[in-house]
GROMACS .gro file of C-alpha atoms in nm:
model
  454
    1MET     CA    1   7.633  12.946   9.295
    2SER     CA    2   7.643  13.255   9.070
    3GLY     CA    3   7.932  13.385   9.282
    4LEU     CA    4   8.166  13.116   9.158
    5LEU     CA    5   8.077  13.179   8.796
    6GLU     CA    6   8.114  13.555   8.830
    7GLY     CA    7   8.442  13.512   9.016
    8LEU     CA    8   8.584  13.297   8.734
    9ARG     CA    9   8.456  13.536   8.470
   10GLN     CA   10   8.636  13.825   8.641
   11PHE     CA   11   8.951  13.618   8.694
   12LEU     CA   12   8.975  13.529   8.326
   13HIS     CA   13   8.915  13.892   8.232
   14ASP     CA   14   9.209  13.987   8.453
   15HIS     CA   15   9.426  13.698   8.321
   16PRO     CA   16   9.356  13.688   7.945
   17ALA     CA   17   9.502  13.415   7.725
   18GLY     CA   18   9.448  13.301   7.370
   19HIS     CA   19   9.383  12.947   7.484
   20TYR     CA   20   9.301  12.788   7.822
   21TRP     CA   21   9.383  12.432   7.910
   22ILE     CA   22   9.178  12.300   8.204
   23GLY     CA   23   9.364  12.048   8.417
   24TYR     CA   24   9.092  11.784   8.465
   25SER     CA   25   9.165  11.484   8.688
   26GLY     CA   26   8.802  11.380   8.725
   27GLY     CA   27   8.791  11.479   9.094
   28VAL     CA   28   8.531  11.716   9.231
   29ASP     CA   29   8.752  12.028   9.230
   30SER     CA   30   8.863  12.004   8.871
   31HIS     CA   31   8.512  11.899   8.764
   32VAL     CA   32   8.368  12.218   8.914
   33LEU     CA   33   8.627  12.425   8.727
   34LEU     CA   34   8.555  12.237   8.406
   35HIS     CA   35   8.177  12.291   8.448
   36LEU     CA   36   8.222  12.665   8.515
   37CYS     CA   37   8.441  12.705   8.206
   38ALA     CA   38   8.183  12.521   7.994
   39ARG     CA   39   7.922  12.771   8.112
   40LEU     CA   40   8.141  13.059   7.998
   41ARG     CA   41   8.199  12.917   7.650
   42HIS     CA   42   7.915  13.110   7.493
   43GLU     CA   43   8.074  13.436   7.617
   44LEU     CA   44   8.443  13.365   7.553
   45GLY     CA   45   8.425  13.133   7.254
   46ASP     CA   46   8.609  12.810   7.191
   47VAL     CA   47   8.909  12.894   7.409
   48PHE     CA   48   8.877  12.600   7.652
   49HIS     CA   49   9.025  12.252   7.617
   50ALA     CA   50   9.044  11.991   7.892
   51VAL     CA   51   9.368  11.803   7.955
   52HIS     CA   52   9.381  11.484   8.162
   53ILE     CA   53   9.709  11.337   8.292
   54ASN     CA   54   9.705  10.959   8.324
   55HIS     CA   55   9.980  10.859   8.568
   56HIS     CA   56   9.915  10.483   8.520
   57ILE     CA   57   9.957  10.427   8.895
   58HIS     CA   58   9.607  10.320   9.001
   59PRO     CA   59   9.440  10.009   8.849
   60GLU     CA   60   9.135  10.226   8.765
   61SER     CA   61   9.335  10.493   8.577
   62GLY     CA   62   9.205  10.376   8.239
   63ARG     CA   63   8.843  10.391   8.353
   64TRP     CA   64   8.903  10.735   8.506
   65GLN     CA   65   9.037  10.861   8.173
   66ARG     CA   66   8.732  10.729   7.988
   67HIS     CA   67   8.503  10.889   8.246
   68CYS     CA   68   8.673  11.228   8.195
   69GLN     CA   69   8.643  11.195   7.822
   70GLU     CA   70   8.268  11.124   7.848
   71ILE     CA   71   8.213  11.422   8.078
   72CYS     CA   72   8.393  11.651   7.834
   73ARG     CA   73   8.188  11.514   7.544
   74ALA     CA   74   7.868  11.584   7.735
   75LEU     CA   75   7.983  11.940   7.807
   76GLY     CA   76   8.099  11.998   7.451
   77LEU     CA   77   8.459  12.058   7.549
   78PRO     CA   78   8.757  11.916   7.357
   79PHE     CA   79   8.943  11.651   7.553
   80HIS     CA   80   9.313  11.571   7.544
   81ALA     CA   81   9.476  11.289   7.746
   82ILE     CA   82   9.848  11.259   7.821
   83SER     CA   83  10.010  10.943   7.957
   84VAL     CA   84  10.308  10.980   8.191
   85ASP     CA   85  10.517  10.751   8.403
   86GLY     CA   86  10.427  10.860   8.756
   87MET     CA   87  10.608  10.580   8.942
   88ALA     CA   88  10.846  10.691   9.216
   89THR     CA   89  11.217  10.615   9.177
   90GLY     CA   90  11.537  10.690   9.369
   91GLY     CA   91  11.383  10.767   9.705
   92GLU     CA   92  11.112  10.998   9.575
   93SER     CA   93  10.776  10.998   9.748
   94PRO     CA   94  10.482  10.876   9.535
   95GLU     CA   95  10.323  11.221   9.565
   96GLU     CA   96  10.637  11.402   9.446
   97ALA     CA   97  10.699  11.160   9.157
   98ALA     CA   98  10.342  11.197   9.028
   99ARG     CA   99  10.351  11.573   9.070
  100LYS     CA  100  10.679  11.603   8.885
  101ALA     CA  101  10.561  11.393   8.594
  102ARG     CA  102  10.232  11.585   8.579
  103TYR     CA  103  10.391  11.928   8.570
  104GLN     CA  104  10.653  11.820   8.316
  105ALA     CA  105  10.369  11.711   8.088
  106PHE     CA  106  10.186  12.039   8.141
  107ALA     CA  107  10.500  12.240   8.069
  108GLN     CA  108  10.557  12.053   7.741
  109LEU     CA  109  10.195  12.109   7.643
  110LEU     CA  110  10.177  12.487   7.687
  111GLN     CA  111  10.255  12.713   7.394
  112PRO     CA  112  10.303  13.092   7.396
  113ALA     CA  113   9.982  13.287   7.484
  114GLN     CA  114   9.833  12.973   7.640
  115ALA     CA  115   9.741  12.919   8.005
  116LEU     CA  116   9.672  12.616   8.221
  117LEU     CA  117   9.386  12.646   8.471
  118LEU     CA  118   9.420  12.433   8.784
  119ALA     CA  119   9.156  12.388   9.050
  120GLN     CA  120   9.358  12.420   9.371
  121HIS     CA  121   9.145  12.598   9.632
  122GLN     CA  122   9.173  12.770   9.968
  123ASP     CA  123   9.196  12.448  10.169
  124ASP     CA  124   9.471  12.320   9.937
  125GLN     CA  125   9.656  12.646  10.000
  126ALA     CA  126   9.624  12.601  10.377
  127GLU     CA  127   9.766  12.248  10.348
  128THR     CA  128  10.059  12.373  10.140
  129VAL     CA  129  10.144  12.650  10.384
  130LEU     CA  130  10.129  12.413  10.684
  131LEU     CA  131  10.353  12.161  10.505
  132GLN     CA  132  10.605  12.434  10.427
  133LEU     CA  133  10.592  12.558  10.786
  134LEU     CA  134  10.662  12.208  10.918
  135ARG     CA  135  10.958  12.187  10.677
  136GLY     CA  136  11.104  12.512  10.813
  137ALA     CA  137  11.045  12.718  10.499
  138GLY     CA  138  11.103  13.091  10.470
  139PRO     CA  139  10.881  13.356  10.308
  140ALA     CA  140  10.900  13.201   9.961
  141GLY     CA  141  10.774  12.861  10.086
  142LEU     CA  142  10.517  13.013  10.324
  143ALA     CA  143  10.374  13.208  10.031
  144GLY     CA  144  10.225  12.877   9.921
  145MET     CA  145  10.094  12.838   9.570
  146ALA     CA  146  10.096  13.140   9.342
  147VAL     CA  147   9.783  13.257   9.165
  148GLU     CA  148   9.992  13.297   8.851
  149ALA     CA  149  10.329  13.149   8.754
  150PRO     CA  150  10.524  13.083   8.433
  151LEU     CA  151  10.508  12.725   8.306
  152GLY     CA  152  10.672  12.601   7.990
  153GLU     CA  153  10.610  12.862   7.722
  154GLY     CA  154  10.280  12.965   7.883
  155ARG     CA  155  10.134  13.041   8.225
  156LEU     CA  156   9.988  12.848   8.514
  157LEU     CA  157   9.673  13.003   8.665
  158ARG     CA  158   9.486  12.906   8.984
  159PRO     CA  159   9.149  13.085   8.975
  160LEU     CA  160   8.999  12.908   9.279
  161LEU     CA  161   9.263  12.979   9.545
  162GLU     CA  162   9.023  13.206   9.737
  163VAL     CA  163   8.736  12.953   9.718
  164SER     CA  164   8.674  12.705   9.999
  165LYS     CA  165   8.640  12.332   9.947
  166GLN     CA  166   8.292  12.357  10.104
  167ALA     CA  167   8.182  12.603   9.834
  168LEU     CA  168   8.307  12.376   9.559
  169LEU     CA  169   8.127  12.072   9.705
  170ALA     CA  170   7.806  12.274   9.738
  171TYR     CA  171   7.828  12.372   9.371
  172ALA     CA  172   7.901  12.017   9.258
  173GLN     CA  173   7.603  11.880   9.452
  174ALA     CA  174   7.370  12.154   9.330
  175GLN     CA  175   7.470  12.086   8.967
  176ASN     CA  176   7.450  11.706   9.014
  177LEU     CA  177   7.805  11.662   8.892
  178ASP     CA  178   7.945  11.309   8.861
  179TRP     CA  179   8.302  11.303   8.986
  180ILE     CA  180   8.566  11.044   9.070
  181GLU     CA  181   8.678  10.969   9.425
  182ASP     CA  182   9.042  10.861   9.421
  183PRO     CA  183   9.081  10.621   9.720
  184SER     CA  184   9.445  10.726   9.763
  185ASN     CA  185   9.321  11.068   9.879
  186ALA     CA  186   9.197  10.903  10.198
  187GLN     CA  187   9.532  10.740  10.282
  188THR     CA  188   9.676  10.930  10.576
  189ASP     CA  189  10.021  10.777  10.518
  190PHE     CA  190  10.077  11.077  10.284
  191ASP     CA  191  10.167  11.400  10.464
  192ARG     CA  192   9.915  11.615  10.280
  193ASN     CA  193   9.632  11.369  10.339
  194TYR     CA  194   9.722  11.351  10.708
  195LEU     CA  195   9.692  11.728  10.735
  196ARG     CA  196   9.367  11.723  10.535
  197HIS     CA  197   9.192  11.452  10.733
  198ARG     CA  198   9.346  11.475  11.079
  199VAL     CA  199   9.501  11.814  11.146
  200LEU     CA  200   9.291  12.075  10.962
  201PRO     CA  201   8.954  11.943  11.084
  202LEU     CA  202   9.089  11.965  11.441
  203LEU     CA  203   9.208  12.323  11.380
  204ALA     CA  204   8.878  12.415  11.217
  205ARG     CA  205   8.682  12.302  11.523
  206ARG     CA  206   8.868  12.558  11.730
  207TRP     CA  207   8.926  12.820  11.457
  208PRO     CA  208   8.651  12.775  11.191
  209ALA     CA  209   8.811  13.027  10.956
  210CYS     CA  210   9.161  12.875  10.975
  211ALA     CA  211   9.189  12.791  10.605
  212ARG     CA  212   9.097  13.147  10.512
  213THR     CA  213   9.334  13.306  10.764
  214ILE     CA  214   9.622  13.074  10.669
  215SER     CA  215   9.568  13.170  10.307
  216ARG     CA  216   9.579  13.533  10.410
  217SER     CA  217   9.915  13.473  10.578
  218ALA     CA  218  10.035  13.317  10.252
  219ARG     CA  219   9.946  13.636  10.066
  220HIS     CA  220  10.140  13.843  10.325
  221CYS     CA  221  10.444  13.614  10.280
  222ALA     CA  222  10.413  13.640   9.901
  223ALA     CA  223  10.417  14.020   9.930
  224ALA     CA  224  10.722  14.005  10.157
  225GLU     CA  225  10.899  13.771   9.915
  226LYS     CA  226  10.822  14.005   9.629
  227LEU     CA  227  10.982  14.294   9.819
  228LEU     CA  228  11.291  14.086   9.893
  229ALA     CA  229  11.318  13.984   9.527
  230SER     CA  230  11.284  14.341   9.402
  231ALA     CA  231  11.567  14.447   9.635
  232LEU     CA  232  11.808  14.158   9.585
  233GLN     CA  233  11.745  14.014   9.236
  234PRO     CA  234  11.920  14.310   9.064
  235GLN     CA  235  12.224  14.245   9.279
  236LEU     CA  236  12.221  13.878   9.177
  237PHE     CA  237  12.211  13.971   8.807
  238ASP     CA  238  12.511  14.199   8.860
  239MET     CA  239  12.706  13.909   9.014
  240LEU     CA  240  12.649  13.668   8.723
  241ASP     CA  241  12.883  13.609   8.432
  242ASP     CA  242  12.821  13.432   8.099
  243ALA     CA  243  12.850  13.091   8.265
  244GLY     CA  244  12.593  13.178   8.530
  245SER     CA  245  12.857  13.183   8.802
  246ILE     CA  246  12.857  13.427   9.096
  247ASP     CA  247  13.125  13.685   9.178
  248LEU     CA  248  13.237  13.608   9.535
  249GLU     CA  249  13.372  13.955   9.602
  250GLN     CA  250  13.031  14.103   9.544
  251LEU     CA  251  12.857  13.829   9.742
  252ARG     CA  252  13.081  13.886  10.044
  253GLN     CA  253  12.977  14.251  10.061
  254LEU     CA  254  12.629  14.142  10.168
  255ASP     CA  255  12.532  14.036  10.519
  256PRO     CA  256  12.467  13.661  10.582
  257PRO     CA  257  12.084  13.671  10.542
  258GLN     CA  258  12.125  13.849  10.209
  259GLN     CA  259  12.391  13.601  10.100
  260ALA     CA  260  12.158  13.313  10.184
  261TYR     CA  261  11.873  13.469   9.986
  262ILE     CA  262  12.102  13.535   9.687
  263LEU     CA  263  12.222  13.174   9.687
  264ARG     CA  264  11.869  13.032   9.703
  265ALA     CA  265  11.751  13.263   9.425
  266TRP     CA  266  12.054  13.173   9.213
  267LEU     CA  267  12.004  12.795   9.251
  268LYS     CA  268  11.633  12.828   9.180
  269GLN     CA  269  11.710  13.031   8.869
  270MET     CA  270  11.952  12.758   8.754
  271GLY     CA  271  11.670  12.501   8.787
  272LEU     CA  272  11.850  12.309   9.065
  273PRO     CA  273  11.705  12.159   9.384
  274LEU     CA  274  11.732  12.395   9.678
  275PRO     CA  275  11.962  12.290   9.964
  276SER     CA  276  11.853  12.240  10.321
  277GLU     CA  277  11.950  12.496  10.581
  278ALA     CA  278  12.244  12.277  10.685
  279TYR     CA  279  12.381  12.251  10.326
  280LEU     CA  280  12.328  12.624  10.272
  281GLN     CA  281  12.533  12.700  10.581
  282ARG     CA  282  12.805  12.468  10.452
  283ILE     CA  283  12.819  12.662  10.125
  284LEU     CA  284  12.856  12.988  10.319
  285SER     CA  285  13.115  12.855  10.561
  286GLU     CA  286  13.317  12.606  10.350
  287VAL     CA  287  13.295  12.747   9.998
  288VAL     CA  288  13.233  13.120  10.015
  289THR     CA  289  13.499  13.182  10.284
  290ALA     CA  290  13.761  12.936  10.151
  291LYS     CA  291  14.106  13.059  10.053
  292ASP     CA  292  14.151  13.174   9.693
  293ASP     CA  293  14.366  12.877   9.599
  294ARG     CA  294  14.114  12.618   9.715
  295MET     CA  295  13.846  12.451   9.503
  296PRO     CA  296  13.592  12.322   9.760
  297VAL     CA  297  13.261  12.157   9.666
  298VAL     CA  298  12.938  12.106   9.857
  299GLY     CA  299  12.687  11.860   9.707
  300TRP     CA  300  12.336  11.745   9.792
  301LYS     CA  301  12.080  11.541   9.604
  302GLY     CA  302  12.055  11.678   9.250
  303ALA     CA  303  12.302  11.962   9.278
  304GLU     CA  304  12.650  12.075   9.379
  305VAL     CA  305  12.822  12.412   9.427
  306ARG     CA  306  13.189  12.453   9.343
  307ARG     CA  307  13.440  12.734   9.361
  308TYR     CA  308  13.714  12.830   9.117
  309ARG     CA  309  13.928  13.139   9.154
  310ASN     CA  310  13.684  13.391   9.289
  311ARG     CA  311  13.357  13.258   9.151
  312LEU     CA  312  13.084  13.012   9.257
  313TYR     CA  313  12.951  12.755   9.008
  314ALA     CA  314  12.635  12.545   9.045
  315GLN     CA  315  12.545  12.237   8.844
  316PRO     CA  316  12.388  11.888   8.871
  317PRO     CA  317  12.626  11.617   8.993
  318GLN     CA  318  12.842  11.516   8.700
  319PRO     CA  319  12.809  11.161   8.560
  320GLU     CA  320  13.106  10.943   8.476
  321HIS     CA  321  13.306  11.089   8.187
  322ASP     CA  322  13.419  10.882   7.888
  323ALA     CA  323  13.704  11.081   7.734
  324SER     CA  324  13.738  10.829   7.447
  325TRP     CA  325  13.387  10.905   7.309
  326ARG     CA  326  13.372  11.034   6.949
  327GLN     CA  327  13.073  11.094   6.722
  328THR     CA  328  13.018  11.227   6.370
  329TRP     CA  329  12.767  11.510   6.340
  330ASN     CA  330  12.613  11.700   6.050
  331GLY     CA  331  12.633  12.025   6.245
  332MET     CA  332  12.264  12.099   6.210
  333ALA     CA  333  12.040  11.860   6.406
  334PRO     CA  334  12.079  11.879   6.788
  335LEU     CA  335  12.321  11.615   6.919
  336GLN     CA  336  12.291  11.460   7.266
  337LEU     CA  337  12.627  11.392   7.432
  338PRO     CA  338  12.699  11.095   7.663
  339ASP     CA  339  12.650  11.309   7.978
  340GLY     CA  340  12.298  11.406   7.871
  341THR     CA  341  12.387  11.758   7.759
  342TRP     CA  342  12.305  11.886   7.413
  343LEU     CA  343  12.505  12.038   7.133
  344GLU     CA  344  12.321  12.251   6.878
  345SER     CA  345  12.386  12.510   6.611
  346ARG     CA  346  12.206  12.828   6.509
  347HIS     CA  347  12.215  13.034   6.193
  348ALA     CA  348  12.422  13.352   6.211
  349VAL     CA  349  12.606  13.599   5.991
  350GLY     CA  350  12.969  13.699   6.036
  351ARG     CA  351  13.034  13.515   6.363
  352GLY     CA  352  13.099  13.158   6.469
  353MET     CA  353  13.197  12.911   6.198
  354ALA     CA  354  13.168  12.980   5.826
  355LYS     CA  355  12.873  12.771   5.704
  356HIS     CA  356  13.049  12.645   5.393
  357TRP     CA  357  13.263  12.416   5.612
  358LEU     CA  358  12.950  12.218   5.702
  359ARG     CA  359  12.896  12.140   5.333
  360ARG     CA  360  13.234  11.968   5.308
  361GLY     CA  361  13.148  11.672   5.526
  362ASP     CA  362  13.047  11.577   5.876
  363ILE     CA  363  13.196  11.724   6.186
  364GLU     CA  364  13.355  11.490   6.438
  365VAL     CA  365  13.272  11.568   6.800
  366ALA     CA  366  13.517  11.452   7.067
  367TYR     CA  367  13.652  11.537   7.412
  368ARG     CA  368  13.989  11.673   7.510
  369GLN     CA  369  14.277  11.426   7.519
  370GLY     CA  370  14.559  11.670   7.599
  371GLY     CA  371  14.796  11.862   7.373
  372GLU     CA  372  14.530  12.023   7.152
  373ARG     CA  373  14.608  12.366   7.002
  374CYS     CA  374  14.391  12.634   6.845
  375LEU     CA  375  14.481  12.927   6.616
  376LEU     CA  376  14.249  13.209   6.722
  377PRO     CA  377  14.146  13.486   6.481
  378GLY     CA  378  14.363  13.793   6.538
  379ARG     CA  379  14.633  13.608   6.735
  380GLN     CA  380  14.970  13.474   6.629
  381GLY     CA  381  15.051  13.103   6.651
  382ARG     CA  382  14.858  12.805   6.776
  383HIS     CA  383  14.797  12.816   7.150
  384PRO     CA  384  14.759  12.509   7.377
  385LEU     CA  385  14.402  12.470   7.504
  386LYS     CA  386  14.543  12.448   7.858
  387LYS     CA  387  14.677  12.805   7.828
  388LEU     CA  388  14.356  12.933   7.669
  389PHE     CA  389  14.148  12.774   7.945
  390GLN     CA  390  14.362  12.940   8.210
  391GLU     CA  391  14.341  13.279   8.036
  392ARG     CA  392  13.962  13.250   8.013
  393GLY     CA  393  13.919  13.119   8.366
  394VAL     CA  394  13.743  12.799   8.257
  395PRO     CA  395  13.693  12.580   8.569
  396PRO     CA  396  13.910  12.263   8.566
  397TRP     CA  397  13.614  12.024   8.607
  398LEU     CA  398  13.456  12.169   8.293
  399ARG     CA  399  13.756  12.151   8.061
  400GLN     CA  400  13.745  11.776   7.996
  401ARG     CA  401  13.372  11.787   7.915
  402LEU     CA  402  13.372  12.067   7.658
  403PRO     CA  403  13.276  11.944   7.307
  404LEU     CA  404  13.563  11.981   7.060
  405LEU     CA  405  13.468  11.994   6.692
  406TYR     CA  406  13.702  11.853   6.427
  407ILE     CA  407  13.675  11.894   6.052
  408ARG     CA  408  13.901  11.669   5.841
  409GLY     CA  409  14.099  11.586   6.149
  410GLN     CA  410  14.176  11.952   6.238
  411LEU     CA  411  14.045  12.119   6.554
  412ALA     CA  412  13.780  12.363   6.434
  413ALA     CA  413  13.601  12.479   6.749
  414VAL     CA  414  13.598  12.450   7.127
  415VAL     CA  415  13.232  12.490   7.220
  416PRO     CA  416  13.119  12.729   7.358
  417PHE     CA  417  13.432  12.946   7.358
  418TRP     CA  418  13.632  12.955   7.037
  419VAL     CA  419  13.634  12.885   6.663
  420CYS     CA  420  13.983  12.818   6.534
  421GLN     CA  421  14.127  12.937   6.203
  422PRO     CA  422  14.068  12.882   5.920
  423PHE     CA  423  13.711  12.791   6.018
  424ALA     CA  424  13.601  13.126   6.164
  425ALA     CA  425  13.347  13.328   5.961
  426GLU     CA  426  13.446  13.652   5.797
  427VAL     CA  427  13.242  13.973   5.837
  428GLY     CA  428  12.911  13.938   5.651
  429GLU     CA  429  12.963  13.566   5.577
  430GLU     CA  430  12.685  13.312   5.631
  431SER     CA  431  12.773  13.116   5.940
  432VAL     CA  432  12.659  12.907   6.239
  433VAL     CA  433  12.713  12.952   6.612
  434PHE     CA  434  12.727  12.652   6.846
  435ARG     CA  435  12.562  12.619   7.186
  436TRP     CA  436  12.625  12.357   7.453
  437SER     CA  437  12.369  12.312   7.726
  438GLY     CA  438  12.638  12.217   7.978
  439PHE     CA  439  12.764  12.575   7.973
  440VAL     CA  440  12.434  12.764   7.998
  441ARG     CA  441  12.205  12.525   8.181
  442ASP     CA  442  11.885  12.707   8.088
  443ALA     CA  443  11.823  12.994   7.849
  444GLU     CA  444  11.605  13.156   8.118
  445SER     CA  445  11.882  13.130   8.378
  446VAL     CA  446  12.114  13.376   8.209
  447GLN     CA  447  12.083  13.586   7.896
  448ALA     CA  448  11.964  13.374   7.605
  449ASN     CA  449  12.247  13.476   7.372
  450ARG     CA  450  12.525  13.396   7.617
  451GLY     CA  451  12.720  13.076   7.573
  452VAL     CA  452  12.747  13.097   7.194
  453VAL     CA  453  13.068  13.079   7.000
  454ALA     CA  454  13.098  13.428   6.860
   0.00000   0.00000   0.00000
């Protein structure tokens, strides 16, 4: 029993954080982790808080939440409950829908210097690796769950990945812990439960150490994936431009396996669902090798890859576009556009739009209708947006969706590319720059300062 406590103590020493959230479902695994953390409180101080996600799927979910709260009160640990909508929609599996809702809640909870402790163990890792193997995954998938990963503004930590389920049960029984048994965990209709109750016990009868050896294979795959990333990620960064698109000339210089790895890493970095092997091959054969004057597109659930000129672009499938939409905006508070993207401003000096224009009344946000012109700083005459888009290489499917900002009926900015005269800030003048999330999908995907009007 002391081995588990000492192992956690060493793990936390190696993975320090200013604050640890303990993911506590009420099940035996998370209860053991919670109990171990409570025992370390006198050494580490008040750094532990329990967080319980209520998916509101099971009729007993309210009672389970109250049970978790009582356990935390008895252990002297602060308790925080979060309600989410874990119901499956749009063809999602119940497992995937609940998992997605849970991790979104965790990500929103975590602040810088905070970590989330989850109780996944060695047997969970074996199940994950087998599921990935049956799905035809490569090294990244066969690496299973990582011991440490970024999540929200903090980190996700799994301190029990090298601990067997049997060891956790033995600890729980020795400590007389009172845990919840979720009946859905026994339903073998779910793939993971089928592996847990039917496949792994059969394997363990023949190979008793199978969970441990499968986990070892996962570590080998993780090491191989790390080597691949260290070799190819720098090449991916060199291929990207300020819109997060890939230079096809550079991509074609790689052999097919390297191209496939680069594309997967790129899509993952953009926060998009990864394609199946069949869709990936379509991207390589139909999009990458297409003639320069073609604009092919390959789409799958949640994502699409397009080509324009000599670059690849990836994005979620675009919703219907209402070109007649117009909205007044104060230029300060974030504004959500009809397609779900966001328009926001940030303080600056000497670049973007002079701030005094915001004090003269609201901005009107609209979409392109055709015929718009912009007088750019340092250039003569007003140029049609069509010509400016062509010069800049803005993809045709993006042009109609760019937010145009009007002040007193005059075109003031085309976000995220240009501020028109006389609205551009002078050197040293207080100003604002505008960002549009439809251009840079995620600040972590490409450099955080790209995509601003400068």
